[in-house]
Coordinates of C-alpha atoms and ligand atoms in Angstrom, one line a residue:
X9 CA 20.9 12.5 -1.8
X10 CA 20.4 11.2 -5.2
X11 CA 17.5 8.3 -5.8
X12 CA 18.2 6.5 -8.7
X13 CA 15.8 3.3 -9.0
X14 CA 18.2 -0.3 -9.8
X15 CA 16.7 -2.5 -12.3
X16 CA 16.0 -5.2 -12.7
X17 CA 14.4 -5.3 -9.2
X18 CA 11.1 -6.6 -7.3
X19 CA 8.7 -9.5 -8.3
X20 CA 9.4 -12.0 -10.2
X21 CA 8.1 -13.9 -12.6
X22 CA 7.0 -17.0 -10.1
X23 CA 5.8 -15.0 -7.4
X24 CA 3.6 -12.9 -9.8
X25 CA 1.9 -15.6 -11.2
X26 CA 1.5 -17.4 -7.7
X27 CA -0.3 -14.1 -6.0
X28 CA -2.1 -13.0 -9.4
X29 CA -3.5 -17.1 -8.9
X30 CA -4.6 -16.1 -5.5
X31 CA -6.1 -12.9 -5.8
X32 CA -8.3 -14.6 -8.6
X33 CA -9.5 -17.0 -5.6
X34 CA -11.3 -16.3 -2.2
X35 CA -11.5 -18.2 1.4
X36 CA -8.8 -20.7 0.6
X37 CA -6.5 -21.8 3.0
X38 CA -2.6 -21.6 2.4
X39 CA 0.3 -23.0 3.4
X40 CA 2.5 -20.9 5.2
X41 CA 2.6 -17.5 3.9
X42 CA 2.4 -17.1 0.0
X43 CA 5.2 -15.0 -0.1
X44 CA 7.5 -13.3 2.7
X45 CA 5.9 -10.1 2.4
X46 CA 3.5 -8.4 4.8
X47 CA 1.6 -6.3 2.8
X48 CA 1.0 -9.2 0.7
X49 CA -0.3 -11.6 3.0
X50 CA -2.4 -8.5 4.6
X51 CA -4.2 -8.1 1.5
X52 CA -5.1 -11.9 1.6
X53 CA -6.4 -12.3 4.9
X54 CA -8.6 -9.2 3.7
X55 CA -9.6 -11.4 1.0
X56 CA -10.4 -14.3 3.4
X57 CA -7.2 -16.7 2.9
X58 CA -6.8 -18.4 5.9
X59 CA -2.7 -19.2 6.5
X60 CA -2.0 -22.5 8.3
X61 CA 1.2 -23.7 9.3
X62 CA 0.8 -27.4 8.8
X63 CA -1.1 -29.8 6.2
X64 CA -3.1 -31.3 8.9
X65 CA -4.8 -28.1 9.4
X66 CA -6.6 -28.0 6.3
X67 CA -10.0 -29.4 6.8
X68 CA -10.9 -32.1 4.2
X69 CA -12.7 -31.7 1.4
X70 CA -11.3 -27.9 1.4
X71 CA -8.9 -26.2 -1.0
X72 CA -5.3 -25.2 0.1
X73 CA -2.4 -23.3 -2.2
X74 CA 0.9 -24.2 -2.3
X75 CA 2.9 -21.0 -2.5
X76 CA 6.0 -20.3 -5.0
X77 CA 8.1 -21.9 -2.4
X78 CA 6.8 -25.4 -3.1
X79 CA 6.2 -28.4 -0.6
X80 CA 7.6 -32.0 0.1
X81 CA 5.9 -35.0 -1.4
X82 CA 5.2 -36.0 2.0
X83 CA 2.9 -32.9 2.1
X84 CA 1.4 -33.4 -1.4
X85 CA 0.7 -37.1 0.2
X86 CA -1.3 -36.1 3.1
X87 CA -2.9 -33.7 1.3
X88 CA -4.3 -36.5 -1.2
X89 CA -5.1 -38.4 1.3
X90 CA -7.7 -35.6 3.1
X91 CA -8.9 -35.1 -0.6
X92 CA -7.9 -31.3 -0.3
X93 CA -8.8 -29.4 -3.8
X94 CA -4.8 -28.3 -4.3
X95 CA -3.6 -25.4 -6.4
X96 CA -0.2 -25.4 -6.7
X97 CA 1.9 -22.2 -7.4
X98 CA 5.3 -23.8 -6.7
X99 CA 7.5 -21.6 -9.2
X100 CA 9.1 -23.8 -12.2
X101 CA 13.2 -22.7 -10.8
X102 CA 12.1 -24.4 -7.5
X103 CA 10.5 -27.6 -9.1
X104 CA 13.8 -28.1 -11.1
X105 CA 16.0 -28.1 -7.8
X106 CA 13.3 -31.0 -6.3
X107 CA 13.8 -32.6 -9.4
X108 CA 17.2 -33.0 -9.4
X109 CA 17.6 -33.4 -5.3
X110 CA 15.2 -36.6 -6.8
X111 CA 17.6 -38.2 -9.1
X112 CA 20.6 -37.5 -7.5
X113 CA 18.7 -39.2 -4.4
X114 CA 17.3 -42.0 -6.7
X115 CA 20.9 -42.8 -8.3
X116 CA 22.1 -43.1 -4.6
X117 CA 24.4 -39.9 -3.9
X118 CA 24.0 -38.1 -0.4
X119 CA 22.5 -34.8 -1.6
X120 CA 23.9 -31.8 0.0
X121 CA 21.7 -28.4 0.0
X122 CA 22.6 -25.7 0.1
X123 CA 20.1 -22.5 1.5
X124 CA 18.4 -21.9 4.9
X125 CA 17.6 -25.2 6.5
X126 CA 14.3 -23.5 8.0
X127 CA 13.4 -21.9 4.9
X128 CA 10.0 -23.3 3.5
X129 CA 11.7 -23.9 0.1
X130 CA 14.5 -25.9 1.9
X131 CA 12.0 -28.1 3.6
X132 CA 10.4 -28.9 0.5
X133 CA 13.4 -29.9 -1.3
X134 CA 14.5 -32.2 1.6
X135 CA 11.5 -34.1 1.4
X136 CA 12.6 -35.4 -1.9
X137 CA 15.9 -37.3 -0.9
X138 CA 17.0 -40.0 1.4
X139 CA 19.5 -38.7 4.5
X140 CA 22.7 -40.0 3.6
X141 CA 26.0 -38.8 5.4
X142 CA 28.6 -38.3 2.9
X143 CA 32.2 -39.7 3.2
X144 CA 35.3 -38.1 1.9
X145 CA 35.8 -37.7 -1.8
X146 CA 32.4 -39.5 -2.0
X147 CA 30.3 -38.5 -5.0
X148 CA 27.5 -36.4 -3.8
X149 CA 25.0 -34.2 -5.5
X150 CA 24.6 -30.6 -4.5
X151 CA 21.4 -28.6 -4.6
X152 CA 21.0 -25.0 -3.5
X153 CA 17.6 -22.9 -2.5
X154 CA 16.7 -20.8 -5.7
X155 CA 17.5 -17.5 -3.3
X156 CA 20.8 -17.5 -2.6
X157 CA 23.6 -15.7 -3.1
X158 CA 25.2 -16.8 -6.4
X159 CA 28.7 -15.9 -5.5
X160 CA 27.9 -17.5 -2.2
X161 CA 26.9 -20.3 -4.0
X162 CA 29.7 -20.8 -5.6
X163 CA 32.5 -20.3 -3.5
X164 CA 30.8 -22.8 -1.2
X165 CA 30.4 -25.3 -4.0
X166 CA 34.1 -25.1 -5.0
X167 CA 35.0 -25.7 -0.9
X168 CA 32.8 -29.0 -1.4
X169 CA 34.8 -30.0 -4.3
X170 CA 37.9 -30.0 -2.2
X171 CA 35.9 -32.9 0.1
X172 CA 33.7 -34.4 -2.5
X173 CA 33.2 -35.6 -6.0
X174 CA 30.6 -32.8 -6.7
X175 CA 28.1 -33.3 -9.0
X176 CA 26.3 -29.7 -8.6
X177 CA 22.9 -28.1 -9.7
X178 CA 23.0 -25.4 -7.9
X179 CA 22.1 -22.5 -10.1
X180 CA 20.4 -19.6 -8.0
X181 CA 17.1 -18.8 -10.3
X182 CA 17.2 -16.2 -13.1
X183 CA 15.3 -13.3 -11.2
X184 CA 17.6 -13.4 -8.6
X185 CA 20.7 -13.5 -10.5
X186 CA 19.8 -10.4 -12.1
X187 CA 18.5 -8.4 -9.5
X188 CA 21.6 -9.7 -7.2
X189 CA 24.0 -8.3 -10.4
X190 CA 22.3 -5.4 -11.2
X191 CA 23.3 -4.1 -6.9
X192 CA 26.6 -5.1 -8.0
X193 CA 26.7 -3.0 -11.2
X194 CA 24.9 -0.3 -8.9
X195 CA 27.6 -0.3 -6.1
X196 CA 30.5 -0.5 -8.7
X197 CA 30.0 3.1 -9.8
X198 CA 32.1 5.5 -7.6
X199 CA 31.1 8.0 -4.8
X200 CA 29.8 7.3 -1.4
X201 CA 27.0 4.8 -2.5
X202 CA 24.3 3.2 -0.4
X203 CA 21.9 0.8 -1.6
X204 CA 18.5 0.4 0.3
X205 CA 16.5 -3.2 -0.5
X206 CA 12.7 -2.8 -0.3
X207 CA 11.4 -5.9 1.1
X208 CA 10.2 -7.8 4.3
X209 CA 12.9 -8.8 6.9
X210 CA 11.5 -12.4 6.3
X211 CA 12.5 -12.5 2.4
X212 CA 15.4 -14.6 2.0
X213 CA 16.2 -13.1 -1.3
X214 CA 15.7 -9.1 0.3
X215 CA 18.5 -10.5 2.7
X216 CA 20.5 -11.7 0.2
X217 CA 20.3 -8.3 -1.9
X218 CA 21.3 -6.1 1.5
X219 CA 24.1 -9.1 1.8
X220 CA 25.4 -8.6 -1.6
X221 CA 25.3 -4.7 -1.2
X222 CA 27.5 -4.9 1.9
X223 CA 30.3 -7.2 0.4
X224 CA 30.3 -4.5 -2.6
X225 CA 30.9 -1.9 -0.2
X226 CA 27.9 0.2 -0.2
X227 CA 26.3 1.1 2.5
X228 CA 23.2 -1.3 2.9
X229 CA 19.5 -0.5 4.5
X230 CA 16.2 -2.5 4.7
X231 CA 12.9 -1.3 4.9
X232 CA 9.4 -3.4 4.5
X233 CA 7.1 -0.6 5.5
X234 CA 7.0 3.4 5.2
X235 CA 7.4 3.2 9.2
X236 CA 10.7 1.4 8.9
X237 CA 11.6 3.9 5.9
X238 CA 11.1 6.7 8.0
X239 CA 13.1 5.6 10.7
X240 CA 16.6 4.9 8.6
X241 CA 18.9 7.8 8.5
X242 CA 21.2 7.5 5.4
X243 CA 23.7 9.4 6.7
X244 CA 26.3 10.9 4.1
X245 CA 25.2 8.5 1.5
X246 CA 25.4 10.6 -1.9
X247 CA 23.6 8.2 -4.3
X248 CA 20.9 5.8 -2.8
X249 CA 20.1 2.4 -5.2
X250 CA 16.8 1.4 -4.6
X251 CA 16.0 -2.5 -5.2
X252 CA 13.3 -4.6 -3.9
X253 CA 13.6 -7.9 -3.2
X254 CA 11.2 -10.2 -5.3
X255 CA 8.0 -10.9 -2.5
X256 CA 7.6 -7.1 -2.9
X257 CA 4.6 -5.6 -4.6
X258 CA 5.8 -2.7 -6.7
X259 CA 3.1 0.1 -5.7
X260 CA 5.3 0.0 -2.4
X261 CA 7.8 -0.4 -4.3
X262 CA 7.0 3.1 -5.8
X263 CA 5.4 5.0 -2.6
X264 CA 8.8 4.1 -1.4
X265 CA 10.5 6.1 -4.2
X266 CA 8.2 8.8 -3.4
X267 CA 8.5 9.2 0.0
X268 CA 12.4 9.0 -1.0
X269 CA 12.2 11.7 -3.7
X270 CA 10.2 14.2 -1.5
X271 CA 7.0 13.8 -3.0
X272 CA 4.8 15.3 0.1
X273 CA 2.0 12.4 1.5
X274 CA -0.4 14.3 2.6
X275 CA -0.8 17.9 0.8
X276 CA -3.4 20.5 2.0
X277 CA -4.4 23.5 -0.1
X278 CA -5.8 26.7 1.4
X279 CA -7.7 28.0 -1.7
X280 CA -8.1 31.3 -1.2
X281 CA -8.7 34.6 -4.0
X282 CA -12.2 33.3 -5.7
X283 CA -13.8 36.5 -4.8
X284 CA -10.6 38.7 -6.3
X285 CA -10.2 36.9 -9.2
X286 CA -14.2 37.4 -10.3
X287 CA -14.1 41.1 -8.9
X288 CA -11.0 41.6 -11.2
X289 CA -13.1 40.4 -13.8
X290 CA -15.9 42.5 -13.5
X291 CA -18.0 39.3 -12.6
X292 CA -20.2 38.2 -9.7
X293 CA -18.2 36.5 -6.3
X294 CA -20.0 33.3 -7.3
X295 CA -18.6 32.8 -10.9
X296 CA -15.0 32.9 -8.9
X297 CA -16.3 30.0 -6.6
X298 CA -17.3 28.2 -10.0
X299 CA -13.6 28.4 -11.8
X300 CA -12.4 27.7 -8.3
X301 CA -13.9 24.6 -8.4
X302 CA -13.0 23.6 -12.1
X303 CA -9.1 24.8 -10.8
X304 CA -10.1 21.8 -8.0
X305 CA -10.9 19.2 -10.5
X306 CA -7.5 19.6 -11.8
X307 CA -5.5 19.6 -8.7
X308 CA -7.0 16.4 -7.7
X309 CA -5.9 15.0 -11.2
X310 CA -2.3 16.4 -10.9
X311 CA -1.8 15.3 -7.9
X312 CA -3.3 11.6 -8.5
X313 CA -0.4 11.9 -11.3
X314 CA 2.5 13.3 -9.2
X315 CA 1.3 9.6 -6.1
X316 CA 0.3 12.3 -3.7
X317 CA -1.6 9.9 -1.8
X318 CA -3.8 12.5 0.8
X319 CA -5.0 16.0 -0.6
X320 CA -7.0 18.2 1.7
X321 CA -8.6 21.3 0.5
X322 CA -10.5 24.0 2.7
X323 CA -13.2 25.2 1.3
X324 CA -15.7 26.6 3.8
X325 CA -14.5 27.9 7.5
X326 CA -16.6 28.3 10.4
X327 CA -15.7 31.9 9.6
X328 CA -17.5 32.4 5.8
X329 CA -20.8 32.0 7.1
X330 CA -20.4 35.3 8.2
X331 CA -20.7 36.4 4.4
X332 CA -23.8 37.4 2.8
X333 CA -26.5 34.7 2.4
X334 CA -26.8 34.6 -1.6
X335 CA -22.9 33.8 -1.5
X336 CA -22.9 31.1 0.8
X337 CA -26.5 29.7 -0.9
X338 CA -24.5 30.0 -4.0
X339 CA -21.2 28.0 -2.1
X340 CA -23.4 25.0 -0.6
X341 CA -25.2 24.7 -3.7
X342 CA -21.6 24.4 -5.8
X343 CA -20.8 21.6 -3.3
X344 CA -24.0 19.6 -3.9
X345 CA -23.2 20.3 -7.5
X346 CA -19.4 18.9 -7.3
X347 CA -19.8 16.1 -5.7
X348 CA -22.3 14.8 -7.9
X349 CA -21.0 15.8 -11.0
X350 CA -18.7 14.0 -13.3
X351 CA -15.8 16.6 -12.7
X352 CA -14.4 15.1 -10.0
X353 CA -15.2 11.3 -10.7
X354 CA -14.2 9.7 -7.5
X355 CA -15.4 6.1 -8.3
X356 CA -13.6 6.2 -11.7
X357 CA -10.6 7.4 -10.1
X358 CA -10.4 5.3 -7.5
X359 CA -10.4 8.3 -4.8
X360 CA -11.5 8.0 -1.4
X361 CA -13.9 11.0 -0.2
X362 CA -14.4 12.0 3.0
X363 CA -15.5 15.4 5.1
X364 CA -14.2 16.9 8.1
X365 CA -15.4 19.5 9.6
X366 CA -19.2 20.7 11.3
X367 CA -21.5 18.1 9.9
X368 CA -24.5 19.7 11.8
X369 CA -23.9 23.4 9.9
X370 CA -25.0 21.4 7.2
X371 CA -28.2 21.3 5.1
X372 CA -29.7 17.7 4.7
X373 CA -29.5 17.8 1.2
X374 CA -25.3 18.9 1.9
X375 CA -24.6 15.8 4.1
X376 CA -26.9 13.3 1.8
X377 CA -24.3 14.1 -0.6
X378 CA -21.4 13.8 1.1
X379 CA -22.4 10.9 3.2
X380 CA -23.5 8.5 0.1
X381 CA -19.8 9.6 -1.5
X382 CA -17.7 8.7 1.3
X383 CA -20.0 5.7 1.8
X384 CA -19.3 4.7 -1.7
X385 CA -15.4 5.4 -2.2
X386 CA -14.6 3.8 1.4
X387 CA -12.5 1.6 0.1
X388 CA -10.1 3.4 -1.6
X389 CA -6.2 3.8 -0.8
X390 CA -6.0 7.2 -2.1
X391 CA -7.8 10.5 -0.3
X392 CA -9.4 13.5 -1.2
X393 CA -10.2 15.6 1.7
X394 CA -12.7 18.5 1.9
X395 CA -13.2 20.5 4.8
X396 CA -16.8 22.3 4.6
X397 CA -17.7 24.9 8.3
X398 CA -14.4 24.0 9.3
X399 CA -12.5 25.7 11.3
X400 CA -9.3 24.5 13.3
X401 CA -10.2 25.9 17.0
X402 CA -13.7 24.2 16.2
X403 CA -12.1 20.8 15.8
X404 CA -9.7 21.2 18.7
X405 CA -13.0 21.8 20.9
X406 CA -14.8 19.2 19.4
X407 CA -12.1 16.7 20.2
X408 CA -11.7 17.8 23.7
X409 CA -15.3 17.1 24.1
X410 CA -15.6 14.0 23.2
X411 CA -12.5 13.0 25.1
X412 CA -13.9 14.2 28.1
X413 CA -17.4 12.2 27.7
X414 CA -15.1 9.3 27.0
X415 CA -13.4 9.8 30.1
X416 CA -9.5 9.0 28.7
X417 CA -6.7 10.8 30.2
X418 CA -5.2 12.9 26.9
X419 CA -1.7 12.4 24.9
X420 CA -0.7 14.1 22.3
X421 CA -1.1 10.5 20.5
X422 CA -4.6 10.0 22.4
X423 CA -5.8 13.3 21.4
X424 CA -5.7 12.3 18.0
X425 CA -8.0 9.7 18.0
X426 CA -10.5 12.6 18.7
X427 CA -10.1 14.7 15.4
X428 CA -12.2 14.2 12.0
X429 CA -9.8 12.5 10.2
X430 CA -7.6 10.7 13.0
X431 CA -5.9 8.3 10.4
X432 CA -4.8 10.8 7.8
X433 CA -1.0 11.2 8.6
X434 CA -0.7 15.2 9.2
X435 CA -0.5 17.5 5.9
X436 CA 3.6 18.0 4.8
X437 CA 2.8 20.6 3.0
X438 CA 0.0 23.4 2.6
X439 CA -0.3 26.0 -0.3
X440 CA -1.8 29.0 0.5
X441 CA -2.6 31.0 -2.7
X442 CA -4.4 34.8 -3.4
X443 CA -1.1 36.0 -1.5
X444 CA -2.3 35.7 1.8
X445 CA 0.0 34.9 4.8
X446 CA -2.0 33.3 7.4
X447 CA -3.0 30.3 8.3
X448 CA -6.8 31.6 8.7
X449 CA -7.9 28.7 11.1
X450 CA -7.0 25.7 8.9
X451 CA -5.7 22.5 10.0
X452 CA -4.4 23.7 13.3
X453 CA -3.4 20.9 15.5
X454 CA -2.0 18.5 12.4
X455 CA -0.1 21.6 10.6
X456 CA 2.4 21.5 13.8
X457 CA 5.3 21.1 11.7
X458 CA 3.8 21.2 8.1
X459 CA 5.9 23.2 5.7
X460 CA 4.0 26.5 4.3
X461 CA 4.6 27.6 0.6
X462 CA 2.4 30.9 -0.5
X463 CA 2.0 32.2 -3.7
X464 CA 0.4 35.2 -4.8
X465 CA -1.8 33.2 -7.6
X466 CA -5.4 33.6 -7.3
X467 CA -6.8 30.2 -6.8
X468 CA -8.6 29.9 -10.2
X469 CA -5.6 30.6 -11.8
X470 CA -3.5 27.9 -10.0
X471 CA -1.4 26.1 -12.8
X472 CA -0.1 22.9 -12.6
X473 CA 3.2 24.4 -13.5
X474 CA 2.8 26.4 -9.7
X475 CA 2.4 22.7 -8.2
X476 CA 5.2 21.9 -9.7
X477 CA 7.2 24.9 -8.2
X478 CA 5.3 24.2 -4.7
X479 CA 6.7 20.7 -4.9
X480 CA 10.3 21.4 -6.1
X481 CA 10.6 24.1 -3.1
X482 CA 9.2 21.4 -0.9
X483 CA 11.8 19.3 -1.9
X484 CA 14.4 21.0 -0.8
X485 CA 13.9 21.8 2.2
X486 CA 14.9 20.2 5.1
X487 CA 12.7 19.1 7.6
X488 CA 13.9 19.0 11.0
X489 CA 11.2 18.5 12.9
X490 CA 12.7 20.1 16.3
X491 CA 16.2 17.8 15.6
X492 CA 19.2 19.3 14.0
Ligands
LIG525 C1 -11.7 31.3 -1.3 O1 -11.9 32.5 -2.0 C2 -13.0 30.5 -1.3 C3 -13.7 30.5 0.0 C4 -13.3 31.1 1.1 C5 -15.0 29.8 0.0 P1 -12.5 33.8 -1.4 O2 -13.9 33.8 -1.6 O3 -12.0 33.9 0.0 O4 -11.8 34.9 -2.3 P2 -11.2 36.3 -1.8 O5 -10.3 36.1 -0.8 O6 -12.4 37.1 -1.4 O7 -10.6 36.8 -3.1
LIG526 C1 -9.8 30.8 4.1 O1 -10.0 31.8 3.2 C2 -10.9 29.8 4.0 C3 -11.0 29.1 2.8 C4 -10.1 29.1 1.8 C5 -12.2 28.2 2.7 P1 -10.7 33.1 3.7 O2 -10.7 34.0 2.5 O3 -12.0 32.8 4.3 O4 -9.8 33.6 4.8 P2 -9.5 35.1 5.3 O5 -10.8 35.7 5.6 O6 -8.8 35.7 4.2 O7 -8.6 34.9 6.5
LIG527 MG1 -10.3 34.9 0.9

């Protein structure tokens, strides 16, 4: 299946400007949500917003934001009256439809609108006019919600005419127009052509998009969440169009994409041929383990580049301790060393740190280290993974352990819960390099159904160009996961 990305698509211009106003701010309340978008209004609760369903809820004296969708004077009213500290993101389209709903309403014409009639923006505009019931070949003003379909719009306008002296401003707003034309151009093209809409099931302008797909006859999906993504099955579609409606932040936006284009979530990396690659060189083990680590410090930045979102690198089993003590001095000294340095700048690159594996095999000055990093970078979206005296049988043990002190009965989903890193979604794919074909204890209950990809590289020598290669194979394979 080909992804090719439709533009114009995603926010617009009003609902940017309302959520960059809010993200500016901190513990207001708002109005209903901002926008119909989950992930949005997720990342304002984290910020403190407090989302209220009516006016009345706001106590006085506090500041409230209208969203894009804007409000009814009766609202702005009440909420003059409690003194509320109002900042007002009503998008310009929607206070030109209020504004004309107004004088149509003011000149004495029944106003007919046209939308969702329990759509926030709908209630808003309603509160500007006077309830009239039109009679036949009456003039009467017509209003639509700024979402709607245009086409829609218009046929339903000229069925009015045939009743009514129309007097219509019922233009759908720009953003929409474009991004409900560019599906069209999309689903004109030929082949068997499906056209998924990014957006929350709550978005009256994602609906529209999935409506507008289906009357073009493309095959039409929805998804407001990688869950929801992962759970459509496209079928024999041969060229997905991927829109977003416009309450969608684009980093979803393009993890979407991703996820679409094969780009693995979580990749894991068996380094492996440090030693081999120094020997070959006439040089001690532990100069392999440094350019090993330089080869790190670059993997982490190719992948930040490629929006792999979890990498996992092994780089100590429970197994090496059995080497001699001036290499594995040497090692835990090259960790102390890394994750201080400069070289892999997790703050600056906004990388979340963390360590799995036996914390107790650890020297004090090992887990200072790695605590005060992954207290630091906590709150970072993307992961960098390192698994120091790890070994895969250790964690199953350890997880059964501590299952059994908690008393739980076990599930495979239970289980989880009990491993280092029971968030991380499991690895998709793991490189092994050095030419070695086994999975030497690494990752063993999440690599269930992980693809492998080996290459004989030694693992200082590990070019981007061979991550590239890893990630094109990847690609093309087909995961079925025990289906067919
Ligand atoms: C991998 O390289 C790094 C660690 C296991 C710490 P090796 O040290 O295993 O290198 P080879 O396999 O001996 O070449
Ligand atoms: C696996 O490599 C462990 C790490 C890469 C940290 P090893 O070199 O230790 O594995 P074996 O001994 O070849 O299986
Ligand atoms: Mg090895």
């Amino acid at each position: 299946m080909r992804i090719e990305v439709i533009e114009p698509h995603g926010l617009c211009a009003g609902v940017n400007a309302a959520i960059a106003c809010a993200l500016r701010l901190r513990d207001v309340y708002c109005l209903h949500g901002l926008v119909h978008n989950e992930i949005v209004i997720d990342e304002l609760k984290a910020l403190g917003y407090r989302f209220v369903e009516r006016i009345e809820d706001v106590p006085e004296g506090e500041t409230v934001l209208f969203s894009a969708h804007g409000v009814s004077p009766q609202v702005r009213e009440i909420a003059a009256r409690r003194r509320l500290h109002v900042i007002d993101t009503t998008c310009p389209f929607v206070t030109r439809v209020h504004r004309a709903a107004r004088d149509f309403s003011d000149r004495g014409l029944p106003v007919i609108i046209l939308g969702d009639s329990d759509h926030a923006e709908v209630k808003g505009i309603a509160g500007e006019i006077k309830p009239r019931r039109p009679r036949a070949s009456q003039r009467v003003g017509v209003v639509a919600q700024t979402t709607m379909d245009a086409d829609e719009v218009a046929a339903r306008v000229s069925e009015l005419r045939k009743t009514y002296e129309v007097e219509a401003m019922a233009d759908v707003c720009t953003a929409t127009k474009e991004r409900q034309d560019a599906v069209k151009r999309f689903c004109a093209a030929p082949g068997s052509r499906g056209v998924l809409v990014l957006g929350s099931g709550t978005s009256a302008n994602t609906k529209r998009l999935v409506a507008v797909a289906e009357r073009c006859g493309a095959r039409a999906f929805r998804a407001g969440t990688l869950d929801e993504l992962e759970r459509i099955d496209f079928g024999d579609v041969e060229t997905l169009g991927v829109t977003s409606g416009a309450s969608t932040p684009e980093r979803f936006f393009d993890e979407a994409v991703k996820f679409l284009r094969h780009v693995p979530r979580h990749l894991a990396i068996i380094m492996d041929g440090n030693g081999r690659w120094a020997m070959r060189r006439g040089k001690r083990r532990g100069e392999g383990h440094v350019a090993g680590a330089r080869t790190l410090a670059n993997v982490l930045r190719w992948c930040g580049a490629r929006g792999i979102r979890y990498l996992t690198v092994y780089a100590f089993s429970t197994e090496n301790w059995k080497r001699p003590k001036e290499e594995v001095d040497g090692l835990m000294n090259l960790f102390v060393k890394m994750l201080r340095s400069k070289a892999l700048d997790f703050v600056h690159n906004k990388v979340r740190f963390r360590m799995i594996g036996r914390r107790g095999d650890l020297s004090s000055r090992l887990n200072a280290a790695i605590t005060r990093l992954e207290e630091s970078t906590r709150n970072f979206k993307r992961e960098f993974i390192v698994a120091i005296s790890y070994g895969g049988r250790a964690e199953i043990v350890d997880a059964v352990n501590a299952a059994m002190r908690a008393g739980e009965p076990i599930t495979e989903e239970t289980f989880r819960n009990y491993l280092y890193a029971p968030d991380v979604p499991d690895p998709d794919l793991v490189i092994r390099t050095s030419g070695e074909l086994r999975t030497s204890n690494f990752l063993l209950w999440e690599t269930a159904y992980s693809e492998y990809y080996f290459t004989d590289a030694l693992w200082p020598d590990f070019t981007e160009a061979e991550l590239d290669r890893a990630l094109a194979d990847y690609a093309k394979r087909h995961r079925r996961k025990g289906g067919t």
